[in-house]
PDB file of C-alpha atoms in Angstrom:
ATOM      1  CA  MET A   5     -11.177 -44.781   4.639  1.00  0.00           C
ATOM      2  CA  ALA A   6      -9.239 -42.224   3.176  1.00  0.00           C
ATOM      3  CA  ILE A   7      -6.549 -42.500   5.846  1.00  0.00           C
ATOM      4  CA  ASP A   8      -7.039 -46.340   4.814  1.00  0.00           C
ATOM      5  CA  THR A   9      -6.825 -45.318   0.581  1.00  0.00           C
ATOM      6  CA  LEU A  10      -3.487 -43.235   1.992  1.00  0.00           C
ATOM      7  CA  HIS A  11      -1.470 -45.622   4.178  1.00  0.00           C
ATOM      8  CA  ARG A  12      -2.700 -48.925   0.890  1.00  0.00           C
ATOM      9  CA  ALA A  13      -0.970 -46.455  -1.315  1.00  0.00           C
ATOM     10  CA  VAL A  14       2.206 -45.803   0.439  1.00  0.00           C
ATOM     11  CA  VAL A  15       1.894 -49.806   1.056  1.00  0.00           C
ATOM     12  CA  PHE A  16       2.030 -49.588  -2.585  1.00  0.00           C
ATOM     13  CA  VAL A  17       4.486 -47.879  -3.693  1.00  0.00           C
ATOM     14  CA  VAL A  18       7.496 -49.903  -0.676  1.00  0.00           C
ATOM     15  CA  LEU A  19       5.709 -53.068  -2.211  1.00  0.00           C
ATOM     16  CA  VAL A  20       6.267 -51.561  -5.983  1.00  0.00           C
ATOM     17  CA  LEU A  21       9.774 -49.824  -5.033  1.00  0.00           C
ATOM     18  CA  ALA A  22      11.127 -53.400  -3.062  1.00  0.00           C
ATOM     19  CA  GLN A  23      10.210 -55.380  -6.322  1.00  0.00           C
ATOM     20  CA  VAL A  24      11.587 -53.101  -8.697  1.00  0.00           C
ATOM     21  CA  LEU A  25      14.748 -51.866  -7.413  1.00  0.00           C
ATOM     22  CA  ILE A  26      15.359 -54.867  -5.481  1.00  0.00           C
ATOM     23  CA  PHE A  27      13.895 -58.534  -5.969  1.00  0.00           C
ATOM     24  CA  ASN A  28      14.074 -57.865  -9.468  1.00  0.00           C
ATOM     25  CA  HIS A  29      17.493 -58.446  -9.919  1.00  0.00           C
ATOM     26  CA  THR A  30      18.058 -60.963  -7.444  1.00  0.00           C
ATOM     27  CA  HIS A  31      17.621 -64.781  -8.863  1.00  0.00           C
ATOM     28  CA  LEU A  32      17.791 -66.672  -6.241  1.00  0.00           C
ATOM     29  CA  LEU A  33      20.005 -70.286  -7.176  1.00  0.00           C
ATOM     30  CA  GLY A  34      18.872 -69.278 -11.236  1.00  0.00           C
ATOM     31  CA  CYS A  35      15.572 -69.909 -11.514  1.00  0.00           C
ATOM     32  CA  ALA A  36      13.788 -68.267  -8.161  1.00  0.00           C
ATOM     33  CA  THR A  37      12.876 -64.375  -8.242  1.00  0.00           C
ATOM     34  CA  VAL A  38      11.208 -63.386  -5.078  1.00  0.00           C
ATOM     35  CA  LEU A  39       7.694 -61.851  -6.057  1.00  0.00           C
ATOM     36  CA  LEU A  40       7.410 -59.565  -2.693  1.00  0.00           C
ATOM     37  CA  TYR A  41       4.318 -57.399  -4.058  1.00  0.00           C
ATOM     38  CA  VAL A  42       1.726 -59.980  -4.046  1.00  0.00           C
ATOM     39  CA  TYR A  43       1.957 -59.168   0.083  1.00  0.00           C
ATOM     40  CA  PHE A  44      -0.338 -56.574  -1.243  1.00  0.00           C
ATOM     41  CA  VAL A  45      -3.271 -58.065  -2.452  1.00  0.00           C
ATOM     42  CA  ILE A  46      -2.913 -61.018   0.414  1.00  0.00           C
ATOM     43  CA  THR A  47      -2.797 -58.405   2.713  1.00  0.00           C
ATOM     44  CA  ILE A  48      -6.406 -56.878   2.009  1.00  0.00           C
ATOM     45  CA  PRO A  49      -9.104 -56.740   4.137  1.00  0.00           C
ATOM     46  CA  ARG A  50     -12.088 -59.075   4.401  1.00  0.00           C
ATOM     47  CA  ASN A  51     -14.758 -56.590   4.094  1.00  0.00           C
ATOM     48  CA  TYR A  52     -12.977 -54.205   0.848  1.00  0.00           C
ATOM     49  CA  PRO A  53     -15.059 -53.992  -2.219  1.00  0.00           C
ATOM     50  CA  LYS A  54     -14.342 -56.318  -4.904  1.00  0.00           C
ATOM     51  CA  TRP A  55     -13.880 -53.929  -7.340  1.00  0.00           C
ATOM     52  CA  ALA A  56     -12.086 -52.080  -5.887  1.00  0.00           C
ATOM     53  CA  MET A  57      -9.488 -55.618  -5.387  1.00  0.00           C
ATOM     54  CA  LEU A  58      -9.590 -56.291  -8.635  1.00  0.00           C
ATOM     55  CA  LEU A  59      -8.818 -52.765  -9.304  1.00  0.00           C
ATOM     56  CA  TRP A  60      -5.963 -52.397  -7.174  1.00  0.00           C
ATOM     57  CA  SER A  61      -4.649 -55.637  -8.180  1.00  0.00           C
ATOM     58  CA  PHE A  62      -4.859 -54.186 -11.563  1.00  0.00           C
ATOM     59  CA  VAL A  63      -3.204 -51.087 -11.246  1.00  0.00           C
ATOM     60  CA  LEU A  64      -0.265 -52.900  -8.842  1.00  0.00           C
ATOM     61  CA  GLY A  65      -0.139 -55.428 -12.055  1.00  0.00           C
ATOM     62  CA  LEU A  66       0.277 -52.599 -14.178  1.00  0.00           C
ATOM     63  CA  VAL A  67       3.088 -50.479 -12.406  1.00  0.00           C
ATOM     64  CA  VAL A  68       5.489 -53.964 -12.028  1.00  0.00           C
ATOM     65  CA  ASP A  69       4.585 -55.109 -15.305  1.00  0.00           C
ATOM     66  CA  MET A  70       5.870 -51.089 -16.733  1.00  0.00           C
ATOM     67  CA  PHE A  71       9.094 -51.247 -14.812  1.00  0.00           C
ATOM     68  CA  SER A  72       9.977 -54.785 -14.792  1.00  0.00           C
ATOM     69  CA  ASN A  73       9.788 -55.034 -18.464  1.00  0.00           C
ATOM     70  CA  THR A  74       6.855 -58.286 -18.465  1.00  0.00           C
ATOM     71  CA  PRO A  75       4.425 -57.295 -20.437  1.00  0.00           C
ATOM     72  CA  GLY A  76       1.203 -58.206 -18.977  1.00  0.00           C
ATOM     73  CA  MET A  77       2.429 -60.787 -17.018  1.00  0.00           C
ATOM     74  CA  ALA A  78       1.707 -59.294 -13.704  1.00  0.00           C
ATOM     75  CA  THR A  79      -1.280 -57.935 -14.860  1.00  0.00           C
ATOM     76  CA  ALA A  80      -2.713 -60.818 -14.828  1.00  0.00           C
ATOM     77  CA  SER A  81      -1.590 -63.162 -12.981  1.00  0.00           C
ATOM     78  CA  LEU A  82      -1.832 -60.581 -10.578  1.00  0.00           C
ATOM     79  CA  THR A  83      -5.384 -59.211 -11.220  1.00  0.00           C
ATOM     80  CA  PHE A  84      -6.321 -63.035 -11.171  1.00  0.00           C
ATOM     81  CA  VAL A  85      -5.444 -63.333  -7.476  1.00  0.00           C
ATOM     82  CA  GLY A  86      -7.069 -60.588  -6.729  1.00  0.00           C
ATOM     83  CA  PHE A  87     -10.517 -62.074  -7.428  1.00  0.00           C
ATOM     84  CA  VAL A  88      -9.367 -65.001  -4.996  1.00  0.00           C
ATOM     85  CA  GLN A  89      -8.206 -63.572  -2.864  1.00  0.00           C
ATOM     86  CA  PRO A  90     -11.873 -63.208  -1.073  1.00  0.00           C
ATOM     87  CA  TYR A  91     -13.481 -65.893  -1.605  1.00  0.00           C
ATOM     88  CA  LEU A  92     -10.385 -68.155   0.045  1.00  0.00           C
ATOM     89  CA  LEU A  93     -10.048 -66.020   2.075  1.00  0.00           C
ATOM     90  CA  GLU A  94     -13.820 -66.900   3.030  1.00  0.00           C
ATOM     91  CA  SER A  95     -12.953 -70.555   3.157  1.00  0.00           C
ATOM     92  CA  LEU A  96     -10.355 -69.959   6.301  1.00  0.00           C
ATOM     93  CA  ILE A  97     -12.110 -67.922   8.380  1.00  0.00           C
ATOM     94  CA  THR A  98     -15.478 -68.307  10.419  1.00  0.00           C
ATOM     95  CA  ARG A  99     -18.815 -66.696  10.265  1.00  0.00           C
ATOM     96  CA  GLU A 100     -17.956 -64.841  13.949  1.00  0.00           C
ATOM     97  CA  ALA A 101     -14.934 -63.207  11.830  1.00  0.00           C
ATOM     98  CA  PRO A 102     -14.595 -59.252  11.957  1.00  0.00           C
ATOM     99  CA  GLU A 103     -15.919 -57.312   8.837  1.00  0.00           C
ATOM    100  CA  ASN A 104     -13.281 -55.863   8.946  1.00  0.00           C
ATOM    101  CA  MET A 105     -10.543 -58.554  10.054  1.00  0.00           C
ATOM    102  CA  LYS A 106      -7.887 -58.344   7.693  1.00  0.00           C
ATOM    103  CA  SER A 107      -5.337 -60.982   6.706  1.00  0.00           C
ATOM    104  CA  SER A 108      -2.775 -61.213   8.807  1.00  0.00           C
ATOM    105  CA  ILE A 109      -0.895 -64.141  11.187  1.00  0.00           C
ATOM    106  CA  SER A 110      -2.607 -62.119  13.910  1.00  0.00           C
ATOM    107  CA  ALA A 111      -6.122 -62.516  12.590  1.00  0.00           C
ATOM    108  CA  LEU A 112      -5.920 -65.795  11.116  1.00  0.00           C
ATOM    109  CA  GLY A 113      -3.286 -68.018  12.745  1.00  0.00           C
ATOM    110  CA  PHE A 114      -0.488 -69.363  11.780  1.00  0.00           C
ATOM    111  CA  THR A 115      -1.221 -71.859   9.872  1.00  0.00           C
ATOM    112  CA  LYS A 116      -5.068 -70.183   8.213  1.00  0.00           C
ATOM    113  CA  PHE A 117      -2.262 -67.450   7.095  1.00  0.00           C
ATOM    114  CA  LEU A 118       0.206 -69.566   5.282  1.00  0.00           C
ATOM    115  CA  THR A 119      -2.657 -71.901   3.723  1.00  0.00           C
ATOM    116  CA  LEU A 120      -3.617 -68.723   1.936  1.00  0.00           C
ATOM    117  CA  THR A 121      -0.533 -67.294   1.771  1.00  0.00           C
ATOM    118  CA  SER A 122       0.429 -70.266   0.197  1.00  0.00           C
ATOM    119  CA  ILE A 123      -2.193 -71.250  -2.484  1.00  0.00           C
ATOM    120  CA  LEU A 124      -2.051 -66.901  -3.800  1.00  0.00           C
ATOM    121  CA  VAL A 125       1.382 -66.989  -4.537  1.00  0.00           C
ATOM    122  CA  PHE A 126       1.522 -70.604  -5.901  1.00  0.00           C
ATOM    123  CA  ILE A 127      -1.203 -69.942  -8.355  1.00  0.00           C
ATOM    124  CA  HIS A 128      -0.222 -65.766  -9.294  1.00  0.00           C
ATOM    125  CA  CYS A 129       4.008 -67.989  -9.307  1.00  0.00           C
ATOM    126  CA  LEU A 130       1.404 -70.379 -12.402  1.00  0.00           C
ATOM    127  CA  LEU A 131       0.174 -67.826 -14.285  1.00  0.00           C
ATOM    128  CA  PHE A 132       3.009 -65.348 -14.031  1.00  0.00           C
ATOM    129  CA  PHE A 133       5.259 -67.709 -15.257  1.00  0.00           C
ATOM    130  CA  THR A 134       2.907 -69.791 -17.305  1.00  0.00           C
ATOM    131  CA  ILE A 135       3.220 -66.821 -19.439  1.00  0.00           C
ATOM    132  CA  GLU A 136       6.628 -66.295 -20.089  1.00  0.00           C
ATOM    133  CA  ALA A 137       7.199 -69.269 -20.896  1.00  0.00           C
ATOM    134  CA  PHE A 138       4.054 -69.821 -23.333  1.00  0.00           C
ATOM    135  CA  SER A 139       5.116 -72.868 -23.943  1.00  0.00           C
ATOM    136  CA  PHE A 140       6.053 -76.020 -22.701  1.00  0.00           C
ATOM    137  CA  PHE A 141       9.091 -77.063 -24.432  1.00  0.00           C
ATOM    138  CA  ASN A 142      11.369 -76.199 -21.530  1.00  0.00           C
ATOM    139  CA  TRP A 143       9.152 -77.633 -18.296  1.00  0.00           C
ATOM    140  CA  GLN A 144      11.717 -78.376 -16.434  1.00  0.00           C
ATOM    141  CA  GLN A 145      13.349 -74.798 -15.746  1.00  0.00           C
ATOM    142  CA  TRP A 146       8.945 -73.894 -15.769  1.00  0.00           C
ATOM    143  CA  LEU A 147       8.299 -76.725 -12.981  1.00  0.00           C
ATOM    144  CA  LEU A 148      11.835 -74.855 -11.459  1.00  0.00           C
ATOM    145  CA  ASN A 149      10.823 -71.055 -11.622  1.00  0.00           C
ATOM    146  CA  ILE A 150       7.181 -71.874 -10.216  1.00  0.00           C
ATOM    147  CA  GLY A 151       8.546 -73.699  -7.530  1.00  0.00           C
ATOM    148  CA  GLY A 152      11.035 -72.498  -6.172  1.00  0.00           C
ATOM    149  CA  SER A 153       9.816 -68.278  -6.763  1.00  0.00           C
ATOM    150  CA  THR A 154       6.674 -70.108  -4.391  1.00  0.00           C
ATOM    151  CA  VAL A 155       8.718 -71.641  -1.789  1.00  0.00           C
ATOM    152  CA  PHE A 156      11.749 -68.435  -1.499  1.00  0.00           C
ATOM    153  CA  THR A 157       8.228 -65.577  -2.082  1.00  0.00           C
ATOM    154  CA  VAL A 158       6.366 -67.527   0.997  1.00  0.00           C
ATOM    155  CA  LEU A 159       9.409 -67.376   3.398  1.00  0.00           C
ATOM    156  CA  VAL A 160      10.398 -64.090   2.588  1.00  0.00           C
ATOM    157  CA  LEU A 161       6.015 -62.305   3.309  1.00  0.00           C
ATOM    158  CA  MET A 162       6.062 -65.056   6.405  1.00  0.00           C
ATOM    159  CA  ALA A 163       9.326 -62.773   7.427  1.00  0.00           C
ATOM    160  CA  LEU A 164       8.001 -59.246   6.719  1.00  0.00           C
ATOM    161  CA  GLU A 165       4.698 -60.989   8.603  1.00  0.00           C
ATOM    162  CA  SER A 166       6.057 -61.588  11.775  1.00  0.00           C
ATOM    163  CA  VAL A 167       8.257 -58.441  11.667  1.00  0.00           C
ATOM    164  CA  ARG A 168       5.267 -56.319  11.688  1.00  0.00           C
ATOM    165  CA  LYS A 169       3.006 -54.851  13.873  1.00  0.00           C
TER     166      LYS A 169
END
């Protein structure tokens, strides 16, 4: 358990550094930002305690908010994604799946992992950019931000997952 926590802490730091130093400064087509840190919540194992998942999600969102000058946006949206992830994962796997199964392409298969990733990233982007806009005055830009960020984040996460072990 201690090794798993240490491994999670290292992944946490790497994802925060990548997000803060690289991806926050890269806006593709002026509207799409890769939100790489969602990968941390997506890959939390099946039997992980829900309170711990919510705590990791909250702290990760808080750290990203502190370094990205987005007060509460990442925290709120990532905590909600951490709340939804176990239920969505359970709906995509069979009952015979191992209790300590980690979300990955090798464990779920490409289609199910893509479905899980797409839904969770879409929920995160929807909440994140809705909180950012806080109005629907410029709804075209809001939709472009959600759609573009969802597509590019899913593409980067699938590429990252395909090169991982």
